[in-house]
mmCIF file of C-alpha atoms and ligand atoms in Angstrom:
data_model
loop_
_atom_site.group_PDB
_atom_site.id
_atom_site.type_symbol
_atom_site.label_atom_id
_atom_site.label_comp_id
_atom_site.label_asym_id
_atom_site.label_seq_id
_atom_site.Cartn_x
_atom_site.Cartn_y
_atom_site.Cartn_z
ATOM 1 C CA UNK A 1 0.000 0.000 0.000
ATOM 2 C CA UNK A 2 1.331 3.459 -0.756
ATOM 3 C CA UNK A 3 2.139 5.812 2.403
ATOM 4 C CA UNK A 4 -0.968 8.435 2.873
ATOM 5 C CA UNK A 5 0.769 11.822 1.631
ATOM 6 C CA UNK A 6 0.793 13.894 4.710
ATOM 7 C CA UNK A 7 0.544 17.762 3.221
ATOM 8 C CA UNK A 8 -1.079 19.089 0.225
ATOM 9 C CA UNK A 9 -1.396 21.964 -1.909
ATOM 10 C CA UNK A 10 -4.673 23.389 -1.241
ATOM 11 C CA UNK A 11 -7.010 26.372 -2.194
ATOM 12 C CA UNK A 12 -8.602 28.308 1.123
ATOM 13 C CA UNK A 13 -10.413 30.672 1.937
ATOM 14 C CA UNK A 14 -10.717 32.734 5.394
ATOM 15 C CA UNK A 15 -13.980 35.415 4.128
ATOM 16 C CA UNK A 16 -16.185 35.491 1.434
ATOM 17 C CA UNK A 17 -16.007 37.512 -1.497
ATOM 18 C CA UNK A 18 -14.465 38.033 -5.018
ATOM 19 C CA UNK A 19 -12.046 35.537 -6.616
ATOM 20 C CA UNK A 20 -9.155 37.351 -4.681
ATOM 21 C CA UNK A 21 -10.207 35.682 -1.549
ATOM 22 C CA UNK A 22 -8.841 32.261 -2.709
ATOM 23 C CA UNK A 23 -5.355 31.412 -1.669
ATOM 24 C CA UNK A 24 -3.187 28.939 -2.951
ATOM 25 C CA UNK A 25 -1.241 27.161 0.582
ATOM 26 C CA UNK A 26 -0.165 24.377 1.677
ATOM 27 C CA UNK A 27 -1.802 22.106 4.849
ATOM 28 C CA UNK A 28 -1.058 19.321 6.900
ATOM 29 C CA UNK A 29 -3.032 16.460 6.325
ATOM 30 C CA UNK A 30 -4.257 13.609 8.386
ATOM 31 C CA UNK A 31 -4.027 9.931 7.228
ATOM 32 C CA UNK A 32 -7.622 9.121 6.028
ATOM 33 C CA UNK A 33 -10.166 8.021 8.719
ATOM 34 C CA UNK A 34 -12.006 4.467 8.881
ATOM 35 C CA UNK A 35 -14.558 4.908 6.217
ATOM 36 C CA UNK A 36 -12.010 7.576 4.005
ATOM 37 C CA UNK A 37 -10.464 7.071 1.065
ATOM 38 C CA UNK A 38 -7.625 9.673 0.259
ATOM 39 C CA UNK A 39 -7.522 10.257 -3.408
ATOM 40 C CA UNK A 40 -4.397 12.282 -5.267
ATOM 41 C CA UNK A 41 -6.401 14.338 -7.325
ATOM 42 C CA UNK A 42 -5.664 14.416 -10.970
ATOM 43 C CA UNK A 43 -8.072 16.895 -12.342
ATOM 44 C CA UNK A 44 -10.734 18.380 -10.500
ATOM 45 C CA UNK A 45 -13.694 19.975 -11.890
ATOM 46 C CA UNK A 46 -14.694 24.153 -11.537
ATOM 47 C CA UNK A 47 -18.259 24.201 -11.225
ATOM 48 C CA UNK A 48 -20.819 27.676 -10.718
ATOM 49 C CA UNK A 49 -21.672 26.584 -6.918
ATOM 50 C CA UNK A 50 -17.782 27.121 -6.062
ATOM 51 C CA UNK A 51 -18.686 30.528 -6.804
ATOM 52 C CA UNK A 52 -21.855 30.131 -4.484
ATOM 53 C CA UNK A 53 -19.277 28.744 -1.645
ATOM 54 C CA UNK A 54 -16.771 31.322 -2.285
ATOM 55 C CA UNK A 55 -19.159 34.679 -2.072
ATOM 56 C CA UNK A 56 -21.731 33.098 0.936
ATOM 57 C CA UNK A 57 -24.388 32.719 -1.331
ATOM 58 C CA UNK A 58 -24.312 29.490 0.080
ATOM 59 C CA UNK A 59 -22.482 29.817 3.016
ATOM 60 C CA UNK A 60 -19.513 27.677 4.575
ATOM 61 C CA UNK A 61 -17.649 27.702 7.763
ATOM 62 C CA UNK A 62 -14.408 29.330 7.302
ATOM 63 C CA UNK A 63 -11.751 29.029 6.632
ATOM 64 C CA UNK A 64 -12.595 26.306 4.628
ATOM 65 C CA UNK A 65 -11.857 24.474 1.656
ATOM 66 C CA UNK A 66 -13.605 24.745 -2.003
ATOM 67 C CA UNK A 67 -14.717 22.243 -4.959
ATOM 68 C CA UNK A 68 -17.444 19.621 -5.297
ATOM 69 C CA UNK A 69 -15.582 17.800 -7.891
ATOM 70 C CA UNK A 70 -12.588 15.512 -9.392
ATOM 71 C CA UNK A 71 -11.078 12.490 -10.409
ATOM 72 C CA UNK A 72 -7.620 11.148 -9.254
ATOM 73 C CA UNK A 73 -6.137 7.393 -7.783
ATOM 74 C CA UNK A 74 -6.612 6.198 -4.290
ATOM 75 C CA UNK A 75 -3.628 6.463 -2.726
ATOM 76 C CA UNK A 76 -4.550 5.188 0.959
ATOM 77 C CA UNK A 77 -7.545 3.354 2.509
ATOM 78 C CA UNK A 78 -9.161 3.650 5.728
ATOM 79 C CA UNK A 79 -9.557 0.518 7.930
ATOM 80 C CA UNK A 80 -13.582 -0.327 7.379
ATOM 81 C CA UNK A 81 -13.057 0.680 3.402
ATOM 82 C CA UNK A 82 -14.056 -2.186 1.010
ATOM 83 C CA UNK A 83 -15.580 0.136 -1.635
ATOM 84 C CA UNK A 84 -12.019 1.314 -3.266
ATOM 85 C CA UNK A 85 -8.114 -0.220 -3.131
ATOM 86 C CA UNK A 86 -4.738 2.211 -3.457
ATOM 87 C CA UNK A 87 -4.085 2.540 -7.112
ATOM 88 C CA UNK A 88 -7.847 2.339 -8.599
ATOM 89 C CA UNK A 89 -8.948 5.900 -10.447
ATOM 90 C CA UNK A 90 -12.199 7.156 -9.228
ATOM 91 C CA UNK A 91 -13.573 10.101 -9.086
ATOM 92 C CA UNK A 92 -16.819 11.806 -6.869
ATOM 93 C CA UNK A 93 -19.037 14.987 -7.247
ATOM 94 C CA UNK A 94 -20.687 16.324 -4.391
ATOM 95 C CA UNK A 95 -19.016 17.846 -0.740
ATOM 96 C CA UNK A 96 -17.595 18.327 1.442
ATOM 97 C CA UNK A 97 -16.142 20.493 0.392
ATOM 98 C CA UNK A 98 -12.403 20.552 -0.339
ATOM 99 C CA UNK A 99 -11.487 19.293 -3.768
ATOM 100 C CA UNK A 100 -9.418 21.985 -4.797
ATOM 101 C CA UNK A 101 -6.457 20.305 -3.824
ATOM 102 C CA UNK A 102 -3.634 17.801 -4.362
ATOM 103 C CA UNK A 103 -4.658 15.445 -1.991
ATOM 104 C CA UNK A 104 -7.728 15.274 0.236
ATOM 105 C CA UNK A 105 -9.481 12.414 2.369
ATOM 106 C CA UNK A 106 -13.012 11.799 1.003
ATOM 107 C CA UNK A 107 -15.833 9.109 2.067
ATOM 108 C CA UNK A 108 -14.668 6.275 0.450
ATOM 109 C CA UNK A 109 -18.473 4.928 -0.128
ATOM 110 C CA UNK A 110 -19.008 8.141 -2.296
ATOM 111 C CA UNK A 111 -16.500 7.701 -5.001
ATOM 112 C CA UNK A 112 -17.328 6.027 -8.442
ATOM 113 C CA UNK A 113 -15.046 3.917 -10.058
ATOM 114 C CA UNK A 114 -13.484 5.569 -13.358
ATOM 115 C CA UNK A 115 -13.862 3.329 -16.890
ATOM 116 C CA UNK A 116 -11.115 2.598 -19.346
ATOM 117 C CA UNK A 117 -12.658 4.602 -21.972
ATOM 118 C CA UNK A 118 -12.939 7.899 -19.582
ATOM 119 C CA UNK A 119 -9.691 9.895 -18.868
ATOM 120 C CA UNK A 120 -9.328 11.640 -15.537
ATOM 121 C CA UNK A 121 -9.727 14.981 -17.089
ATOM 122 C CA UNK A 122 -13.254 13.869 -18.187
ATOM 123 C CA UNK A 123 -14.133 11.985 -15.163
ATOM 124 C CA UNK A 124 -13.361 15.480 -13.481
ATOM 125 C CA UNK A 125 -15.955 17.241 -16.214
ATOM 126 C CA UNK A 126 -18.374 14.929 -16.041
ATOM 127 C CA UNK A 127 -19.604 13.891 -12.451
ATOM 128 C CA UNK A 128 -21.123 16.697 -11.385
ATOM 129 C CA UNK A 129 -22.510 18.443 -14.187
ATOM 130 C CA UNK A 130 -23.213 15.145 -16.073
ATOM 131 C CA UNK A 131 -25.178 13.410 -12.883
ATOM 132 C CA UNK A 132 -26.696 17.079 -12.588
ATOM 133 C CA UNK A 133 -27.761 16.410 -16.733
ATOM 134 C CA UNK A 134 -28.721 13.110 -15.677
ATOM 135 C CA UNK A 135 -31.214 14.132 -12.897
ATOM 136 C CA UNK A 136 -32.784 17.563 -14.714
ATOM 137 C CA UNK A 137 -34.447 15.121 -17.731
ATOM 138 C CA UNK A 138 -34.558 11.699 -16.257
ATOM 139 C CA UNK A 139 -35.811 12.788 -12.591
ATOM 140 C CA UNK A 140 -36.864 16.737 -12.613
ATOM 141 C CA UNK A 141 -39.267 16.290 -15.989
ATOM 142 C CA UNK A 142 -38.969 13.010 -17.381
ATOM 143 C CA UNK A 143 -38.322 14.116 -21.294
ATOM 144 C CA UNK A 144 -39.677 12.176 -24.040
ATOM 145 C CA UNK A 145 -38.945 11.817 -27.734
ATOM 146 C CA UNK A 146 -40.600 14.804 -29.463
ATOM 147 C CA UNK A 147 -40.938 17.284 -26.206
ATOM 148 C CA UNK A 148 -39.785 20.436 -26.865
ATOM 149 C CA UNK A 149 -37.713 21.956 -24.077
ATOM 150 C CA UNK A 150 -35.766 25.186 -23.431
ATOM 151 C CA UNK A 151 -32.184 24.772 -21.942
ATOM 152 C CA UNK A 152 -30.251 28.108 -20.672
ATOM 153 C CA UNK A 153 -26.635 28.345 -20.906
ATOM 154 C CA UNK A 154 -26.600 25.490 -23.856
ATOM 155 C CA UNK A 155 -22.758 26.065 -24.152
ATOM 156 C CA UNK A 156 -21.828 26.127 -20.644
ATOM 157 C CA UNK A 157 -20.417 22.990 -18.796
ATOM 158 C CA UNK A 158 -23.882 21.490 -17.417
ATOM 159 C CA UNK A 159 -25.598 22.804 -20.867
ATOM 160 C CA UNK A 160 -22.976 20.737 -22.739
ATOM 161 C CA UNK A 161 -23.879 17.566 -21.488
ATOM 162 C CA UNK A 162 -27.524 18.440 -20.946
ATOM 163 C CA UNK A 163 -28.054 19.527 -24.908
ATOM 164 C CA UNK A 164 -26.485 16.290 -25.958
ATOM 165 C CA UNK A 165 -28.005 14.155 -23.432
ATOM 166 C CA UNK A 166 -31.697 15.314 -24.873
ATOM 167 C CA UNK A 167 -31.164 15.642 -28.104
ATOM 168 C CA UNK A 168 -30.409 11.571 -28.033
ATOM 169 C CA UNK A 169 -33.647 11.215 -25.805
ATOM 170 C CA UNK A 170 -35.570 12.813 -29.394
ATOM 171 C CA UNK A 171 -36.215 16.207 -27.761
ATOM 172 C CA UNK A 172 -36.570 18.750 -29.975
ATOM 173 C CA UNK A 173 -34.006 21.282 -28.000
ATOM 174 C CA UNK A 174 -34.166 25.310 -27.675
ATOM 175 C CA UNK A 175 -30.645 26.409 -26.418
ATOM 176 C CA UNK A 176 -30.380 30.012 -25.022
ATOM 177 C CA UNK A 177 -26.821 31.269 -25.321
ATOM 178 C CA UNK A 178 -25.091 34.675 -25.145
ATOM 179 C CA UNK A 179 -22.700 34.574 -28.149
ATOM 180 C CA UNK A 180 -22.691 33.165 -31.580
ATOM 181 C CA UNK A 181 -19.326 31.505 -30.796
ATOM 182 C CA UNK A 182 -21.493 29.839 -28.068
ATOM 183 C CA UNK A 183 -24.745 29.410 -30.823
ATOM 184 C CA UNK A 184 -22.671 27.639 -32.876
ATOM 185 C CA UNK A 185 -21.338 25.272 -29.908
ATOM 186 C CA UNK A 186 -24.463 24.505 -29.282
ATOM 187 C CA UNK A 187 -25.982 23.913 -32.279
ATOM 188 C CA UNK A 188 -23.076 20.823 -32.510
ATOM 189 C CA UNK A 189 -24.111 19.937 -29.286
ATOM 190 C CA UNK A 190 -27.649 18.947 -30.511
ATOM 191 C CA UNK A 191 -29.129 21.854 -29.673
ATOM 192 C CA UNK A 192 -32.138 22.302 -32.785
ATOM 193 C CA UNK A 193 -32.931 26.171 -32.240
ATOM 194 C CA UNK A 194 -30.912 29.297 -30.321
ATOM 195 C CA UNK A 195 -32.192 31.974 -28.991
ATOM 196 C CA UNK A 196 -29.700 34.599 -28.216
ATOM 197 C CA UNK A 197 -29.343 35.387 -24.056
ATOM 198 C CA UNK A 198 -30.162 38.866 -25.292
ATOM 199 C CA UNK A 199 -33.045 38.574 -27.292
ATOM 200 C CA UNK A 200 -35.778 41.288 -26.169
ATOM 201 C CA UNK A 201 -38.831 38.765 -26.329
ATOM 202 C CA UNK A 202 -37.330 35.215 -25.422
ATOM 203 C CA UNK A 203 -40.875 33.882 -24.316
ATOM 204 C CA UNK A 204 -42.568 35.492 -28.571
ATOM 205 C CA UNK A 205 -39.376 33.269 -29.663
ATOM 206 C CA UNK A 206 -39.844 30.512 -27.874
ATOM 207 C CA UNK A 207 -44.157 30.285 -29.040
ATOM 208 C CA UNK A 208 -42.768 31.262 -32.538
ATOM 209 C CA UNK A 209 -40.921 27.922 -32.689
ATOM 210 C CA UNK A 210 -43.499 25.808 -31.284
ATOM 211 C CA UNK A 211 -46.236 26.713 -33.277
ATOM 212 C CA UNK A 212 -47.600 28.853 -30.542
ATOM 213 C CA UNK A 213 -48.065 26.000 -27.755
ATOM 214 C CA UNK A 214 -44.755 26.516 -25.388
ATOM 215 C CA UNK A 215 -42.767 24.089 -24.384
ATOM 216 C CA UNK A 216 -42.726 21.136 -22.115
ATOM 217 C CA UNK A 217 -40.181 21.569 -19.479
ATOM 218 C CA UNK A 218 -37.276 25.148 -19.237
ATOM 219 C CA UNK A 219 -34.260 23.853 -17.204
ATOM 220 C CA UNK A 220 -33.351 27.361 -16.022
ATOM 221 C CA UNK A 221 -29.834 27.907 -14.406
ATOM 222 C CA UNK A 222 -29.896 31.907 -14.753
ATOM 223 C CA UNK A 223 -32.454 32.131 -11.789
ATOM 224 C CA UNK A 224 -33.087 35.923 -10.797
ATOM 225 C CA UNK A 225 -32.761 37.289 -14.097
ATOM 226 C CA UNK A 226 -34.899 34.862 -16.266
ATOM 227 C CA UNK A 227 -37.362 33.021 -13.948
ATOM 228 C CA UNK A 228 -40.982 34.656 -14.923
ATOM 229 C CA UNK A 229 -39.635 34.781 -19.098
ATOM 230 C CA UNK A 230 -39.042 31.136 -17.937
ATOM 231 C CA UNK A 231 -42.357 30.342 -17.228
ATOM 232 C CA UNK A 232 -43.876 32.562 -19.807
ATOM 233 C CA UNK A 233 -41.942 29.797 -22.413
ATOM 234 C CA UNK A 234 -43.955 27.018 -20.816
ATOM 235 C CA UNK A 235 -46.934 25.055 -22.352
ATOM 236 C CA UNK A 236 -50.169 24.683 -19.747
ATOM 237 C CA UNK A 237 -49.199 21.829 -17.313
ATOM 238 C CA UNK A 238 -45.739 22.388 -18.155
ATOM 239 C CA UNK A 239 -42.904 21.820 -15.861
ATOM 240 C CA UNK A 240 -40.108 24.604 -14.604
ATOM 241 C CA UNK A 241 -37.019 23.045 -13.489
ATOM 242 C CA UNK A 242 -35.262 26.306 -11.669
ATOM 243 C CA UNK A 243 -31.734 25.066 -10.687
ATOM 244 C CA UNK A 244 -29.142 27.631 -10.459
ATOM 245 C CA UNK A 245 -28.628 30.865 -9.671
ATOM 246 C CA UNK A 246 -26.055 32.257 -12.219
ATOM 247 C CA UNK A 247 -27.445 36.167 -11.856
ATOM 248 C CA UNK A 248 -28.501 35.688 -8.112
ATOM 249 C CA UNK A 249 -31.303 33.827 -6.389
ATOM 250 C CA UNK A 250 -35.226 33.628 -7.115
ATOM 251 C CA UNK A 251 -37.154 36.274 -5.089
ATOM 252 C CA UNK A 252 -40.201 34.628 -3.383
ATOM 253 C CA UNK A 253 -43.001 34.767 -5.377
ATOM 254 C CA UNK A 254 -46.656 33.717 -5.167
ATOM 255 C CA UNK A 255 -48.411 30.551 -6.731
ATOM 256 C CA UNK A 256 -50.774 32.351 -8.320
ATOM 257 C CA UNK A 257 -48.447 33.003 -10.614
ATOM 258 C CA UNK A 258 -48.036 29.516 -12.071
ATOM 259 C CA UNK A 259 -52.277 29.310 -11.907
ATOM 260 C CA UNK A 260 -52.638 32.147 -14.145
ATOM 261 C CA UNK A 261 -49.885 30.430 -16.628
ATOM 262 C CA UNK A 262 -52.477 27.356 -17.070
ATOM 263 C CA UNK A 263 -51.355 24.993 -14.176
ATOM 264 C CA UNK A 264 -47.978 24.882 -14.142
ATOM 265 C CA UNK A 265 -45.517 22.730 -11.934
ATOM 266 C CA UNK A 266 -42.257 24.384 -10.608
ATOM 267 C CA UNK A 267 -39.277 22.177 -8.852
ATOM 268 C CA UNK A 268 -36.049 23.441 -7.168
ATOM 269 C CA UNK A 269 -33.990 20.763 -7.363
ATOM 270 C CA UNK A 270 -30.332 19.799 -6.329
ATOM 271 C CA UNK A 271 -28.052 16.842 -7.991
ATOM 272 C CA UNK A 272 -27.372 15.238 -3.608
ATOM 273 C CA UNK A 273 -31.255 14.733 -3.431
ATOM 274 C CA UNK A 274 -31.075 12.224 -6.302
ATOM 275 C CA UNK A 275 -27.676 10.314 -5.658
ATOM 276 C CA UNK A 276 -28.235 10.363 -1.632
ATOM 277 C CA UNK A 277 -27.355 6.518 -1.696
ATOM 278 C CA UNK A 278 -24.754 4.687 -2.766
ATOM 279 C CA UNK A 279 -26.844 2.659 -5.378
ATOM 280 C CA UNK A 280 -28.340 5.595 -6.458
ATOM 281 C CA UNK A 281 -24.444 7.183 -7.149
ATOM 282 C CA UNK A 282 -23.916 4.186 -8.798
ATOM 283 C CA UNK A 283 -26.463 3.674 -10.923
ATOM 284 C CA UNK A 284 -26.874 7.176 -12.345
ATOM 285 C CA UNK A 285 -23.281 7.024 -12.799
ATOM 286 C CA UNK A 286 -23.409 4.128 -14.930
ATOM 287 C CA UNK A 287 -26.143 6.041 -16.875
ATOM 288 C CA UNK A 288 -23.869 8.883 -17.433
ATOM 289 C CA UNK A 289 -21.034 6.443 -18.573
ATOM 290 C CA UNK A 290 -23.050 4.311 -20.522
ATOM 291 C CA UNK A 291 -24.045 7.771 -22.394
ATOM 292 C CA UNK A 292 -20.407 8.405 -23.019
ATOM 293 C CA UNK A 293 -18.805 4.892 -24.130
ATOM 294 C CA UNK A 294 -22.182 4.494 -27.039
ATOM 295 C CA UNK A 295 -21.132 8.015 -28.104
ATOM 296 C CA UNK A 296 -24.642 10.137 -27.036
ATOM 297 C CA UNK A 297 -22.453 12.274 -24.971
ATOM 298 C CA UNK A 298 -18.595 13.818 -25.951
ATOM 299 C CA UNK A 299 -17.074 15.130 -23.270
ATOM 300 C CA UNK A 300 -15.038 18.079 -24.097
ATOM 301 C CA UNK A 301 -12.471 19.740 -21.833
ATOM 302 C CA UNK A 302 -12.395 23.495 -22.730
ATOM 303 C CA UNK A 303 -10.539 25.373 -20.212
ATOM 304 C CA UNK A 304 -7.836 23.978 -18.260
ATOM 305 C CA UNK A 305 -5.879 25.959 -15.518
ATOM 306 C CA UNK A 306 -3.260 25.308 -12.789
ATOM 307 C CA UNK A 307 -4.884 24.677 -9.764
ATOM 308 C CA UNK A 308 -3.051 27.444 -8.002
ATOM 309 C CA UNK A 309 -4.768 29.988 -10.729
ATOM 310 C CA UNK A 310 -8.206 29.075 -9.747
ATOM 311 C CA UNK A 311 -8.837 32.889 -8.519
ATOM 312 C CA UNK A 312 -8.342 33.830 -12.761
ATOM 313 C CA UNK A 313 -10.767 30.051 -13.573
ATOM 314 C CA UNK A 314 -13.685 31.685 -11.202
ATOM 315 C CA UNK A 315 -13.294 34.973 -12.891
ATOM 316 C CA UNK A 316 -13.564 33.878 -16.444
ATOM 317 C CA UNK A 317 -16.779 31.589 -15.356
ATOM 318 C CA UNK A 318 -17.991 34.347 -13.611
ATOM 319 C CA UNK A 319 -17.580 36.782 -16.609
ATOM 320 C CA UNK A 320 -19.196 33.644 -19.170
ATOM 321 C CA UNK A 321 -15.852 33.423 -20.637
ATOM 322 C CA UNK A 322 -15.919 29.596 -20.770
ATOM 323 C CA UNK A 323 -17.800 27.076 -22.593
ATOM 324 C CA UNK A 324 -18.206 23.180 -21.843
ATOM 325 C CA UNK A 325 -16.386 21.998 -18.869
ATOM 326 C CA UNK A 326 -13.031 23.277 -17.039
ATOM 327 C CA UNK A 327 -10.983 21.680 -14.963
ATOM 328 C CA UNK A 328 -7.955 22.787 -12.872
ATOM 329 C CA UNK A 329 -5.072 20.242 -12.312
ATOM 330 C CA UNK A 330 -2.393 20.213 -9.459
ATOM 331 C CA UNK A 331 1.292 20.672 -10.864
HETATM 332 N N1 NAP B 401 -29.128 22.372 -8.698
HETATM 333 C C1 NAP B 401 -28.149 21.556 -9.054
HETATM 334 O O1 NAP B 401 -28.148 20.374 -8.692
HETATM 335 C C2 NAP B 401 -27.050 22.077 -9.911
HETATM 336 C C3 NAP B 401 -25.967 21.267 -10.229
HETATM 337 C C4 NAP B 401 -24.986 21.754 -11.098
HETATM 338 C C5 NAP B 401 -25.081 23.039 -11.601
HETATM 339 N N2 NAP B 401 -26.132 23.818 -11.233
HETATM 340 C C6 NAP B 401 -26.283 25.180 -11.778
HETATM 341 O O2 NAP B 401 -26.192 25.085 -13.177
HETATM 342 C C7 NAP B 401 -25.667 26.292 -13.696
HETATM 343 C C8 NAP B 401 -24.554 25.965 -14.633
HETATM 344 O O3 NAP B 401 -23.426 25.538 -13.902
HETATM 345 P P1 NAP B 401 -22.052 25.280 -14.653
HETATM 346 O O4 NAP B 401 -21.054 25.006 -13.593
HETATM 347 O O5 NAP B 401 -22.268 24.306 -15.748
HETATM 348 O O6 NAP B 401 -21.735 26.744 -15.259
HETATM 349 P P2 NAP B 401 -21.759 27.212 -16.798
HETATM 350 O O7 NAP B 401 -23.096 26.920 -17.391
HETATM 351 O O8 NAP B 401 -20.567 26.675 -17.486
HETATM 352 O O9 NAP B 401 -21.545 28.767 -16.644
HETATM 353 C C9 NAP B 401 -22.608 29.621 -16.398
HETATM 354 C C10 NAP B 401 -23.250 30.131 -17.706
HETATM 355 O O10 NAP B 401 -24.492 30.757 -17.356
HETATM 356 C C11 NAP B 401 -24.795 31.746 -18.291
HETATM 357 N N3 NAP B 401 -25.197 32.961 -17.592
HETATM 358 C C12 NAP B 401 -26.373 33.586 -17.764
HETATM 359 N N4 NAP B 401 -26.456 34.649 -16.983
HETATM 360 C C13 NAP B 401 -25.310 34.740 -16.303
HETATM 361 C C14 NAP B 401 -24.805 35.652 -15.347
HETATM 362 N N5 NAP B 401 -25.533 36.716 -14.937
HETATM 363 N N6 NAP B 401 -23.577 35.440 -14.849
HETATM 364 C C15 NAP B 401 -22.847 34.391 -15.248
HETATM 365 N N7 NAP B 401 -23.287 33.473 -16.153
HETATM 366 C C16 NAP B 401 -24.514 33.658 -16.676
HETATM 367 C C17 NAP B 401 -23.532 31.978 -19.148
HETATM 368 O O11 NAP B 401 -23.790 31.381 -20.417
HETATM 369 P P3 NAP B 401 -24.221 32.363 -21.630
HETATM 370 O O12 NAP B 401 -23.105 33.372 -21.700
HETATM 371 O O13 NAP B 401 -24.311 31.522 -22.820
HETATM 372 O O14 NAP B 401 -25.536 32.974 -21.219
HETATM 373 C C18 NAP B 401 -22.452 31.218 -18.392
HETATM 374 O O15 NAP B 401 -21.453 30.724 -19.250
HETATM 375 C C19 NAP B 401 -25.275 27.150 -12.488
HETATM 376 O O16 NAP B 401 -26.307 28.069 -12.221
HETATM 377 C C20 NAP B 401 -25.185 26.129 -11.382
HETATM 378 O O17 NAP B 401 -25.396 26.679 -10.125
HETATM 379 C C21 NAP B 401 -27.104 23.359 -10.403
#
């Protein structure tokens, strides 16, 4: 068995705030409890709710750690752990938080297994925002062949996956993007129609293109800036998945609203709710993977930093400077 490393290179952060609040430092670190596995992290994935973590949004104790995300080898078990062996690549998406680092101890029961065909850089794009894919049109509004649906941020590194992901369930898919760089992404990403982020009537555009009737599900990530357009889009009975807050948070708002919009149905939903057990972590990983080896989903690695720039990662996401995925790996 290898030794457990006992320091790592880390990203902290002692208050909340802007990008400049992450530092790049070094801790001890403590050989991995009973049920821990501690992983050297190969790649690790930069998701939107780091920048949740890092400004309060959702707040942390601090100091604390950041990152929901990444792939790497087990380098040391814990006594009770029969779920993982030193030297097998895995890879997990979810907290604590603390993956923004070299090495880090992690519950051994909720890391996946890697396959052949999946490098560690894609492992690290693809567990969180893929399982998140996975949940939002298998779970939030079960999509079927023909549905029309509107995606936001059809480009970005959950609207990537998710735009693939439905256009090989037969959904006909409207992508909303900000640039024609990002149109065109998304159009090879299975997306069937863009609207541009800018457009002045996004819900006229959205009836144009389905003959009037709206559309069966939105999967809105934008949050405070988009929600009521959102459900302006929908047909009557139609479902609004709201999960992310990329321009700030929902305001309250009554449910008159969605009775007045014929009926409508209106989840909040986050990816831990739908992987809380193992078996469920496992089989919607499978999903995702079996998605990837028969060729429905590419996963494409667009951005890659040093894990000691992450500060200059959260500003480009921050400032939609990325598409797809990014990941940030230790050297
Ligand atoms: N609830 C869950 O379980 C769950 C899980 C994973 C992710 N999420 C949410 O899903 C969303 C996407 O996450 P991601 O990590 O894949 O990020 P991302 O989509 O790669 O990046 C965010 C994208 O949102 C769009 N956007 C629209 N308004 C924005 C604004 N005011 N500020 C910044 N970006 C804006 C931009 O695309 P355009 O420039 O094309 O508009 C930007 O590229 C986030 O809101 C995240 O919180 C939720």
């Amino acid at each position: 068995m290898s030794a457990p490393a006992s320091e790592s290179h880390v990203i902290r952060f002692r208050m909340f705030g802007g990008p400049e609040v992450l530092e790049h430092t070094t801790i001890r670190l403590p050989a991995p409890g009973p049920d821990e596995a501690q992983i050297r992290h190969t790649a690790i994935g930069l998701n939107f709710i780091d920048t949740y973590h890092r400004d309060g949004l959702y707040p942390l104790e601090l100091p604390s750690g950041l990152g929901s995300e990444a792939a790497g080898v087990v380098q040391a078990v814990g006594a009770r752990v029969t779920t993982c062996k030193p030297g097998d690549r895995v890879a997990y998406a979810g907290g604590p938080v603390g993956s923004y680092a070299e090495y880090r101890n992690y519950p051994a029961e909720r890391l996946v297994p890697v396959p052949e065909n999946v490098s560690d850089e894609q492992a690290a794009a693809v567990m969180l925002k893929g399982l998140t894919a996975w949940y939002l049109l298998r779970r939030s509004y079960v999509v079927q062949p023909g549905d029309s649906i509107l995606l936001y941020a059809a480009a970005g590194g959950v609207g990537s996956i998710a735009s693939q992901w439905a256009h090989a369930l037969g959904a006909r898919v409207i992508g909303i993007v900000s640039t024609e760089e990002k149109a065109a992404l998304a159009r090879s990403q299975g997306c069937d129609h863009i609207i541009m982020a800018d457009h002045g009537d996004i819900a006229g555009a959205v009836r144009g293109l389905t003959g009037g009737a709206g559309v069966a599900a939105v999967y809105d990530s934008v949050g405070k800036d988009t929600f009521f357009t959102s459900l302006d889009c929908l047909r009557p009975h139609g479902t609004m998945v709201s999960f992310g807050n990329s321009s700030g948070a929902v305001e309250p708002f009554s449910p008159a609203e969605l009775a007045k919009r014929h009926s409508l149905y209106v989840t909040r939903p986050i990816l831990f709710d739908f992987v809380a057990t193992r078996e469920e972590l496992l089989a919607a990983s499978e999903k995702l993977f079996g998605r990837i080896a028969d060729g429905s989903i590419r996963v494409r690695v667009a951005q890659s930093y040093a894990l000691r720039d992450a500060a200059l990662a959260h500003r480009d996401l921050e400032a939609r400077r990325t598409t797809g995925s990014t990941v940030l790996v230790p050297r």
